[in-house]
Short mmCIF file of C-alpha atoms in Angstrom, two decimals:
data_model
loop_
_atom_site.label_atom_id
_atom_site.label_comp_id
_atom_site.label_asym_id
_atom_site.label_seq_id
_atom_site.Cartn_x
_atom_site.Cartn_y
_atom_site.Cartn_z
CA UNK A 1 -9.18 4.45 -20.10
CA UNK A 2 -9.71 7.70 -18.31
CA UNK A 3 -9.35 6.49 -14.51
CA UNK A 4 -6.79 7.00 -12.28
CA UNK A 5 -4.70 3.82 -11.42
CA UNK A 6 -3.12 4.44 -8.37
CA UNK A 7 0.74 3.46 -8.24
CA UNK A 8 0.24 0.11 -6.23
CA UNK A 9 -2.00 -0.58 -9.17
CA UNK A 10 0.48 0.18 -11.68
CA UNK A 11 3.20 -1.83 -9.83
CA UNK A 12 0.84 -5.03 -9.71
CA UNK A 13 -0.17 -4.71 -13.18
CA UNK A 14 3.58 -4.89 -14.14
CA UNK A 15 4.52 -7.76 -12.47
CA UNK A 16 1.57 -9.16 -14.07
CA UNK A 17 2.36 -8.49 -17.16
CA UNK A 18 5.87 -9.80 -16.25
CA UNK A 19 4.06 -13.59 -15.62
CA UNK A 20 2.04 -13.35 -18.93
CA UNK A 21 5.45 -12.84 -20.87
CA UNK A 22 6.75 -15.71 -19.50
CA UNK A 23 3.52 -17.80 -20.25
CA UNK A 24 3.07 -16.76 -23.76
CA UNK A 25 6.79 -17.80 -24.30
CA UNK A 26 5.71 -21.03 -22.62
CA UNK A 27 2.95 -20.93 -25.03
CA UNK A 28 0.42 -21.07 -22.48
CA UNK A 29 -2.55 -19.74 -24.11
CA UNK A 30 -4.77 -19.45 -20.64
CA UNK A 31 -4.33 -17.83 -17.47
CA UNK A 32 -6.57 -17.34 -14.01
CA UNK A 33 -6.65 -14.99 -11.39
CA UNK A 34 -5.49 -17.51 -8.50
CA UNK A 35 -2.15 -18.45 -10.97
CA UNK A 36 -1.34 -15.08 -11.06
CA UNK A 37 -2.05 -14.81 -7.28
CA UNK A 38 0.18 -17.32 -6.31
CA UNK A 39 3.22 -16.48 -8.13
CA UNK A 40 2.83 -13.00 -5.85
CA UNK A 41 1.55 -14.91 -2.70
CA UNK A 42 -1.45 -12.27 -2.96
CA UNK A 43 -5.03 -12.81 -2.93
CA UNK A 44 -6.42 -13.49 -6.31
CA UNK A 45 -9.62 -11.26 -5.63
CA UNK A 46 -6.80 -8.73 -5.84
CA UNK A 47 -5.86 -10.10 -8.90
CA UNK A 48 -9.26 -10.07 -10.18
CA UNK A 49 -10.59 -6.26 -9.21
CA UNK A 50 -6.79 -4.83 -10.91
CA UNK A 51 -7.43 -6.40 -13.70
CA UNK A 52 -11.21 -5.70 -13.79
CA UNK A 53 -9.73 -2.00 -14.28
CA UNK A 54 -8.76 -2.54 -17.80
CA UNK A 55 -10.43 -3.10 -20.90
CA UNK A 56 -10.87 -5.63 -22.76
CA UNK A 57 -9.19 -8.01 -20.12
CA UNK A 58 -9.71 -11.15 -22.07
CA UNK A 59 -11.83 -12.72 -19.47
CA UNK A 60 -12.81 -16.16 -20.56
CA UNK A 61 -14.36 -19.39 -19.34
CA UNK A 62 -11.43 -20.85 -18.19
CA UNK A 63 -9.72 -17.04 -16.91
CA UNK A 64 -8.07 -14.65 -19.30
CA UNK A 65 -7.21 -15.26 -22.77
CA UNK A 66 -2.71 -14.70 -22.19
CA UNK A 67 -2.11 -12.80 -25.23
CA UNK A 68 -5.23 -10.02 -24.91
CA UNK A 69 -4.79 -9.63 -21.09
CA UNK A 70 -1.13 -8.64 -21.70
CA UNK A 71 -1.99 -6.48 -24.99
CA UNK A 72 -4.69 -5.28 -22.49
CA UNK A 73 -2.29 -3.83 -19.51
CA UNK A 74 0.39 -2.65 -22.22
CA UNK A 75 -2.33 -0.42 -23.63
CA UNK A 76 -3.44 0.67 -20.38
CA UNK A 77 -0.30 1.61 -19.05
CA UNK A 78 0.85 3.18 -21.85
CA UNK A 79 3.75 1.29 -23.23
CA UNK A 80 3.15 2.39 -26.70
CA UNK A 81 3.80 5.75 -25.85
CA UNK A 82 7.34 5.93 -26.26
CA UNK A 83 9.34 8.13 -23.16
CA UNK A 84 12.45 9.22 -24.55
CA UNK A 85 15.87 8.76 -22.17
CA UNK A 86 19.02 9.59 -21.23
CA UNK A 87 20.96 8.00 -18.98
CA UNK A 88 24.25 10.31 -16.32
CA UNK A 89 26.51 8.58 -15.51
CA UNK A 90 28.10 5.10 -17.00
CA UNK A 91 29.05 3.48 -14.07
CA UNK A 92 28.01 -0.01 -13.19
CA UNK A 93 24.85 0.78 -12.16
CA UNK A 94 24.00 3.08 -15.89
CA UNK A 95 25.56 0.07 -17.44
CA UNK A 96 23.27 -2.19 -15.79
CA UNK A 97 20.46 0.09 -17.03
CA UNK A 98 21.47 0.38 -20.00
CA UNK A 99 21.95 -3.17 -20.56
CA UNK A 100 18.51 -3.98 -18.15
CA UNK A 101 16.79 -5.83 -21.56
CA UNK A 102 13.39 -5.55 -22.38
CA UNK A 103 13.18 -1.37 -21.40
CA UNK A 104 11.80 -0.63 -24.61
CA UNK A 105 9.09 -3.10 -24.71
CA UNK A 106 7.65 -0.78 -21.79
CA UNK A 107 7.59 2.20 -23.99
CA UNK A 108 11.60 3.55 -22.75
CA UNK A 109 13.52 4.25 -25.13
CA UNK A 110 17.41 5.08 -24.03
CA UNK A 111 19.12 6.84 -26.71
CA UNK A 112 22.39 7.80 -25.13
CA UNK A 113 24.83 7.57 -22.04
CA UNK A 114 26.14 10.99 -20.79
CA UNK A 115 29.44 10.71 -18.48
CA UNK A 116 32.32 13.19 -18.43
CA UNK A 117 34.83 10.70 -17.95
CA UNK A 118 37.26 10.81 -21.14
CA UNK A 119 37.99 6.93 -20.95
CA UNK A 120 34.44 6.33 -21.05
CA UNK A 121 32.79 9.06 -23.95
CA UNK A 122 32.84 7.13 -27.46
CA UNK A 123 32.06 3.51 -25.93
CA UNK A 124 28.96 2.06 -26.95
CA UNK A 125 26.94 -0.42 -24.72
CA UNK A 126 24.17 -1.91 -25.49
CA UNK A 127 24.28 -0.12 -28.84
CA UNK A 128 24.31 2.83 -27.23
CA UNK A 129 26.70 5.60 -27.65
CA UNK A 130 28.55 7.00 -23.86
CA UNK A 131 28.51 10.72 -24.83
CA UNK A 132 30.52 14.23 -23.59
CA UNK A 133 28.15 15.34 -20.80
CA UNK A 134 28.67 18.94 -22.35
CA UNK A 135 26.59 17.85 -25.06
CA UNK A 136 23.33 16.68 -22.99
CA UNK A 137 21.67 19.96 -23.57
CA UNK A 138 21.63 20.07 -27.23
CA UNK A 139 21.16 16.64 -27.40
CA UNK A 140 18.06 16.84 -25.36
CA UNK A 141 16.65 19.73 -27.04
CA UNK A 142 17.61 18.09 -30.71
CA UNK A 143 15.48 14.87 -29.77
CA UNK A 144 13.28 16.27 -27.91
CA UNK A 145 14.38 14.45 -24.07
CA UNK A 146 13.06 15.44 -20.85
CA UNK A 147 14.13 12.38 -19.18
CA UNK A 148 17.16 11.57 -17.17
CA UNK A 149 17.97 8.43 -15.58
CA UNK A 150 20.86 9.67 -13.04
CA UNK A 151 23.19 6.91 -12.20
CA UNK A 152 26.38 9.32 -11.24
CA UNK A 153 27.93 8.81 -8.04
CA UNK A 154 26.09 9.96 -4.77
CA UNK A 155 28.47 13.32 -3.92
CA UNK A 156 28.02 14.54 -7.59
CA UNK A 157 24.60 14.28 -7.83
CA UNK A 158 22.64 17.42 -6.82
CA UNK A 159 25.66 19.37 -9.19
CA UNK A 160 24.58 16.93 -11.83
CA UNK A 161 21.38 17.52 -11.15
CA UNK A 162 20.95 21.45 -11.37
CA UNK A 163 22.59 20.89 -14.46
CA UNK A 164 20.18 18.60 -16.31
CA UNK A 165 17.34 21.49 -14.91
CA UNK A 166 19.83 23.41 -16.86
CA UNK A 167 19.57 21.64 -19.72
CA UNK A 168 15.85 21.80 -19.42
CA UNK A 169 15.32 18.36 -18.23
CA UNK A 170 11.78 17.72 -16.67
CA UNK A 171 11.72 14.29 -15.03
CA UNK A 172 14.86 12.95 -13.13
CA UNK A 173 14.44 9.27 -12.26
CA UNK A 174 17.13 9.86 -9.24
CA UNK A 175 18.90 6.10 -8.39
CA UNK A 176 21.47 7.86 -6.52
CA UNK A 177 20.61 7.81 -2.41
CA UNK A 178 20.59 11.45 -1.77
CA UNK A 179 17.67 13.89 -2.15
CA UNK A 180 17.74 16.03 -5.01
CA UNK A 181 17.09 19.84 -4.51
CA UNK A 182 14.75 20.75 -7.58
CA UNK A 183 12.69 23.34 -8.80
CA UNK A 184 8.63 22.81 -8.63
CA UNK A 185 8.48 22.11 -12.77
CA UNK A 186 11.18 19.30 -12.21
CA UNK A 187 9.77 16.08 -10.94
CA UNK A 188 11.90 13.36 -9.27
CA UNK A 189 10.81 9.55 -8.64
CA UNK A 190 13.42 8.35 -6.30
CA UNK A 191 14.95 4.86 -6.68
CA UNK A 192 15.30 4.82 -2.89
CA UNK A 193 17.00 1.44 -2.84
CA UNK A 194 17.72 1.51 1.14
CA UNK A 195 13.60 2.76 1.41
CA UNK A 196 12.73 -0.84 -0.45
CA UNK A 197 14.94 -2.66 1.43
CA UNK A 198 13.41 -1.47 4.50
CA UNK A 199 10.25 -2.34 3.68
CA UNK A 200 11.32 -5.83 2.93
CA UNK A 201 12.81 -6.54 6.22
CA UNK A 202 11.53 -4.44 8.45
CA UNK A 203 9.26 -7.41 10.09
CA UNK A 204 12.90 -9.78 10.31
CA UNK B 1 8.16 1.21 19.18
CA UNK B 2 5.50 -1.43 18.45
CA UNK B 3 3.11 0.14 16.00
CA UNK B 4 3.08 -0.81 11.91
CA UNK B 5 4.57 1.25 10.01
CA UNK B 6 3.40 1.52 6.75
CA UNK B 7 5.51 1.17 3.86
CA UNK B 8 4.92 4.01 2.45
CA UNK B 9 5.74 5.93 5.56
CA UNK B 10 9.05 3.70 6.04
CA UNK B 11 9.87 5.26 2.26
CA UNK B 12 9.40 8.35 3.53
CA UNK B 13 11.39 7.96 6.51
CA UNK B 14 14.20 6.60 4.95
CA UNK B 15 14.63 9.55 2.39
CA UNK B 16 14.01 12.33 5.41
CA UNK B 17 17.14 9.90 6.77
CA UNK B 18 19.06 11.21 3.69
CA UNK B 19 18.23 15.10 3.99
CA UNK B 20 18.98 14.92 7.78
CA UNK B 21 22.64 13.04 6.60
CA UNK B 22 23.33 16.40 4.13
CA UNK B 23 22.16 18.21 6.94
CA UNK B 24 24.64 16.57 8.98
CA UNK B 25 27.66 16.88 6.85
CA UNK B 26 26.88 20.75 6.18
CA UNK B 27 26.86 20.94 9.98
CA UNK B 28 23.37 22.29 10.15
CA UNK B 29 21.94 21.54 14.17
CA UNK B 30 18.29 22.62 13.09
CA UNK B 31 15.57 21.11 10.42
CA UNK B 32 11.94 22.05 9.86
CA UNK B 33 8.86 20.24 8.58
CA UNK B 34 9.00 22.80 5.95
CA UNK B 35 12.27 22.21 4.72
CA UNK B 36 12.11 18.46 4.73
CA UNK B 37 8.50 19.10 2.98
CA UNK B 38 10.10 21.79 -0.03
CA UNK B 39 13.04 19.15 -1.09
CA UNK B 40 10.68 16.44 -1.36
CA UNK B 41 7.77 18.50 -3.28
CA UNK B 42 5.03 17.00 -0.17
CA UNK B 43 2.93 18.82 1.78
CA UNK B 44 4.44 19.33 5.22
CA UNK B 45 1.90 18.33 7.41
CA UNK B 46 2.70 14.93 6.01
CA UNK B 47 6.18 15.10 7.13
CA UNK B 48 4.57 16.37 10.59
CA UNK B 49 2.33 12.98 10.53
CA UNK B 50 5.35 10.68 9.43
CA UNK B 51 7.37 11.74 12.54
CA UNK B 52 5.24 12.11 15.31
CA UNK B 53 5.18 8.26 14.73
CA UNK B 54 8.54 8.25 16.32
CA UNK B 55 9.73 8.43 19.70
CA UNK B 56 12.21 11.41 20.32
CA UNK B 57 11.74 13.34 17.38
CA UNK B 58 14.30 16.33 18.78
CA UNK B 59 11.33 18.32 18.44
CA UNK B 60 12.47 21.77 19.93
CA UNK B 61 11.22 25.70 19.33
CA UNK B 62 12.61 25.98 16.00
CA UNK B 63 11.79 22.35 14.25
CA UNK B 64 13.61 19.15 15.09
CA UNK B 65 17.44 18.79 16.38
CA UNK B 66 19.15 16.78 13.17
CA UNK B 67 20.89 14.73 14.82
CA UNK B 68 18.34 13.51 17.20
CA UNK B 69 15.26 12.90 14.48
CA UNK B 70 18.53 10.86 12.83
CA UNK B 71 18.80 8.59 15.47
CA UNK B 72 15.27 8.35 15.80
CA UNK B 73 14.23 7.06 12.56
CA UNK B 74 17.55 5.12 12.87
CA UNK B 75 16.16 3.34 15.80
CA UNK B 76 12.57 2.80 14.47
CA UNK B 77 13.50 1.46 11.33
CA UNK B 78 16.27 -0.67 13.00
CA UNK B 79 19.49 0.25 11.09
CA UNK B 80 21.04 -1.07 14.32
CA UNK B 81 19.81 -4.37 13.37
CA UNK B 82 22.02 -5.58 10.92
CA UNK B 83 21.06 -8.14 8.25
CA UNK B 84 23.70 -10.11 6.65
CA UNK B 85 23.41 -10.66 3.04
CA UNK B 86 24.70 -12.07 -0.18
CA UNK B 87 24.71 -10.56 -3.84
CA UNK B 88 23.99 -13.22 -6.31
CA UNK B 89 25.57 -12.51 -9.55
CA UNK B 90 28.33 -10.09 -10.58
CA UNK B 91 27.67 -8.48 -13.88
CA UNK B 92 27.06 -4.80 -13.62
CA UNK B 93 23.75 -4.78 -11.46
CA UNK B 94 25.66 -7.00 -9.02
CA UNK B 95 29.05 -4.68 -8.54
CA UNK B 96 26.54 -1.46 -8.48
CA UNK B 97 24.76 -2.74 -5.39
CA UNK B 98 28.16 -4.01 -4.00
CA UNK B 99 29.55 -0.52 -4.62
CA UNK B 100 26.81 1.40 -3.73
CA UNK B 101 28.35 2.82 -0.29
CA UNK B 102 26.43 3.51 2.33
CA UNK B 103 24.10 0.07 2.40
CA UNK B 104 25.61 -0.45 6.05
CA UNK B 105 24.50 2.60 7.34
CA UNK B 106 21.36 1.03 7.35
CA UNK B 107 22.16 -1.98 8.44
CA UNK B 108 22.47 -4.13 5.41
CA UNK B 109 25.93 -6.24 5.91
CA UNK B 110 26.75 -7.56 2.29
CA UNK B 111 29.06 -10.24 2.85
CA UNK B 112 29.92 -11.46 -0.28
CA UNK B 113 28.85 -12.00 -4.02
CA UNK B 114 28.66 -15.10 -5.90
CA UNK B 115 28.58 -15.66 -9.25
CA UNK B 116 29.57 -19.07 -11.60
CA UNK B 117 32.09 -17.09 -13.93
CA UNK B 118 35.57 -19.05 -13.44
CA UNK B 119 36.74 -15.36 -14.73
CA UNK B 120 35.03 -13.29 -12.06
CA UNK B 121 35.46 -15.73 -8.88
CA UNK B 122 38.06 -14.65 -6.64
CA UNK B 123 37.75 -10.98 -8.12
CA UNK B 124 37.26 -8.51 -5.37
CA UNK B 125 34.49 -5.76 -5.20
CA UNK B 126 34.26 -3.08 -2.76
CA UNK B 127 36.50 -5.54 -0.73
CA UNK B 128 33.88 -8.53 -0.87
CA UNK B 129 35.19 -11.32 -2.49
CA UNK B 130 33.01 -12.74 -5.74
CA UNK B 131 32.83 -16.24 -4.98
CA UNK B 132 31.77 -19.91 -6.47
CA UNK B 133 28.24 -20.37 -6.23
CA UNK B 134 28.77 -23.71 -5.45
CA UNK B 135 29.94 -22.62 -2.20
CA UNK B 136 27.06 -20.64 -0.73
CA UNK B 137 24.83 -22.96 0.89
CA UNK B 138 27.87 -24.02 3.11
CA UNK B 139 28.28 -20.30 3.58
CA UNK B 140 25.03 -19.40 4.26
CA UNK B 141 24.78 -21.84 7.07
CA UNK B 142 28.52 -20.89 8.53
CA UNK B 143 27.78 -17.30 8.73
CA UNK B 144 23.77 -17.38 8.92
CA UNK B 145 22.80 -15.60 5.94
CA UNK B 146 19.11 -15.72 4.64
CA UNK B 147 18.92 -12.64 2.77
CA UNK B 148 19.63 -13.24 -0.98
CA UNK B 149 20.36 -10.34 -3.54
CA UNK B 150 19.11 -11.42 -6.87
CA UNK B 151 20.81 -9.68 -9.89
CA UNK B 152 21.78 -12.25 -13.04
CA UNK B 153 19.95 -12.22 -15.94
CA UNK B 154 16.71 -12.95 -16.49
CA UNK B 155 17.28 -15.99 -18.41
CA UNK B 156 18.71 -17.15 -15.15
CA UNK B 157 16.13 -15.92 -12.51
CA UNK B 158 14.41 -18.62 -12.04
CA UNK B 159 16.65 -21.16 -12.16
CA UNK B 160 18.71 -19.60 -9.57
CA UNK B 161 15.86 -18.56 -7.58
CA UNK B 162 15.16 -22.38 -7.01
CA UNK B 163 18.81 -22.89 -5.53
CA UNK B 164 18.55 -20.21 -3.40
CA UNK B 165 15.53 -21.75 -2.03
CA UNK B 166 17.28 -25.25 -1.78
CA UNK B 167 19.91 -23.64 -0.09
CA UNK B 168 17.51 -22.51 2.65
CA UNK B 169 17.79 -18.63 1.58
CA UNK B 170 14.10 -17.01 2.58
CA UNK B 171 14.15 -13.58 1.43
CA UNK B 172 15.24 -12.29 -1.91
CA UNK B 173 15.03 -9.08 -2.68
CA UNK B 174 14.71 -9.30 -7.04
CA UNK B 175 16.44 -7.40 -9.21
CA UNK B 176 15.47 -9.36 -12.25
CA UNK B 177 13.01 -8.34 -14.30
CA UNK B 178 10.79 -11.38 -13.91
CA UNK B 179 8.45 -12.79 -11.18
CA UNK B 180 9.85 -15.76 -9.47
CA UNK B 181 8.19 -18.88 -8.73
CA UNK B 182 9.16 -19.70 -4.75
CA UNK B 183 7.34 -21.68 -2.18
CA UNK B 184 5.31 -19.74 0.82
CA UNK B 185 7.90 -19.80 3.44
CA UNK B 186 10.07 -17.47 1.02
CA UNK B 187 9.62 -13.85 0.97
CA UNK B 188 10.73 -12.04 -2.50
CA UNK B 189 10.67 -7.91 -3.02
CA UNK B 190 10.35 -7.54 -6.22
CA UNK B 191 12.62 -4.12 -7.20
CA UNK B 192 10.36 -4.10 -10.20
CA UNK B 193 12.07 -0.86 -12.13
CA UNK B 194 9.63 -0.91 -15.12
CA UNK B 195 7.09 -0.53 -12.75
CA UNK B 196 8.38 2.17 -11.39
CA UNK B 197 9.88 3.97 -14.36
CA UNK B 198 5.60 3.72 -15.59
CA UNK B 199 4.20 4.87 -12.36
CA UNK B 200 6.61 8.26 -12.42
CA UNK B 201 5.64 8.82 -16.20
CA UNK B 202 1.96 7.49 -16.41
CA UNK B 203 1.08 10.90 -16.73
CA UNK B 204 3.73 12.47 -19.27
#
């Protein structure tokens, strides 16, 4: 699977996969293109030319086989390639993260909380350890983690920030609403809440 | 302003909002395309494109006035126009949103959260009061709310999700990691975070 999926793509294919989990715990054993279409309120010839991207899309008489269209879009989108984590910041909104559920079935894989907040370093949630921010760097470079999730609040986050570049940190997945100043090597996705929200209503 | 924005360009616009707001606070009059361009890693002509679709950019000799392209994208994207709204469910996701800070900037007016935890009704967050769930169709029609801010657990989406509907609620914006099953005359966003997280590492 060598061809680029662009990011609307990838966001449909989730939200797919999404449905098919919650058939195959249904034990539904069949899907088609215009179920999956209505759940979204899209059109299902949307449906079918995504999924017409993968391989191996189960395609049957009666639609797609459940189980092999799911294994299908997990293999495309690489959740068996494990991306190491970290999340800054245990706040509510690292907690909720951390405790978000089925991350690792995508392919994330959280090993620690960072937070310099000496109520908060030695707590565990979700079986995960809150941990002196001092340590992120050798941390990072010990596992091998070039992945922050940065959940601190808004007016420390570019300090935060420049240190996690520090730290050698490649990929900042920024939920905070301010724009991070970065070097070039140091990619940010922005969980621009406000953005998405936007979106949503702009036609209310 | 009648023309469609796209969504992508309303992204944009909403994280240019954010520079121009650090801008603001550093008391900094002037901005360029370039500048706005280097923090987000895009190419500036794009940020050239994205605001000539405004009226009154503040365009002057040396870039664009702050506090005018501000207002501007303010005014297009209608943070004047607030929306009332209601957080459903008060675990961690829940008090993140409701403490998130500067929601009503943009014109999103959370009035209250509601959860069905006798232990968390009538606990106050971010000086909204968590309230019985029982209670918000009766609230929803008192104050004219139709905005709904999905964040229990996924076990729960769906159920909840229905009751919304019920209770006449026609846009919720999901937080849940599932894909909800409402009829046409109900909008849902889904804030679908495992999509996200794979479309800013499906090239790692």
């Amino acid at each position: 699977m060598n061809k680029k999926i662009s990011d609307k793509v990838i966001n449909r294919l989730t939200l797919y996969h999404c449905i098919l989990s919650d058939f195959l715990n249904d034990k539904i054993e069949f899907i088609s293109s215009k179920q999956i279409a209505q759940l979204l309120h899209i059109d299902d010839s949307q449906v079918r030319k995504d999924i017409n991207l993968l391989n191996n899309s189960g395609k049957c008489r009666v639609g797609y086989i459940v189980k092999e269209l799911k294994i299908s879009i997990e293999k495309t989108l690489g959740f068996k390639k494990t991306k190491k984590a970290f999340i800054i910041g245990s706040g509510n909104l690292g907690s909720a993260i951390a405790n978000y559920g089925n991350f690792t079935d995508y392919g994330l894989n959280i090993l620690a909380l960072f937070d310099n907040d000496p109520n908060k370093i030695g707590k565990v949630i979700n079986r995960m350890k809150i941990q002196n921010v001092n340590e992120l760097e050798s941390v990072a470079k010990r596992e091998n983690v070039d992945i922050a999730i940065l959940t601190v609040p808004r007016q420390f986050a570019q300090a935060t920030a420049d240190f996690l570049v520090k730290a050698n940190i490649k990929y900042i997945w920024n939920f905070t609403p301010t724009v991070l100043s970065v070097p070039d090597d140091v990619q940010v996705w922005n969980e621009n809440l406000m953005g998405n929200f936007l979106q949503f209503t702009y036609n209310i």
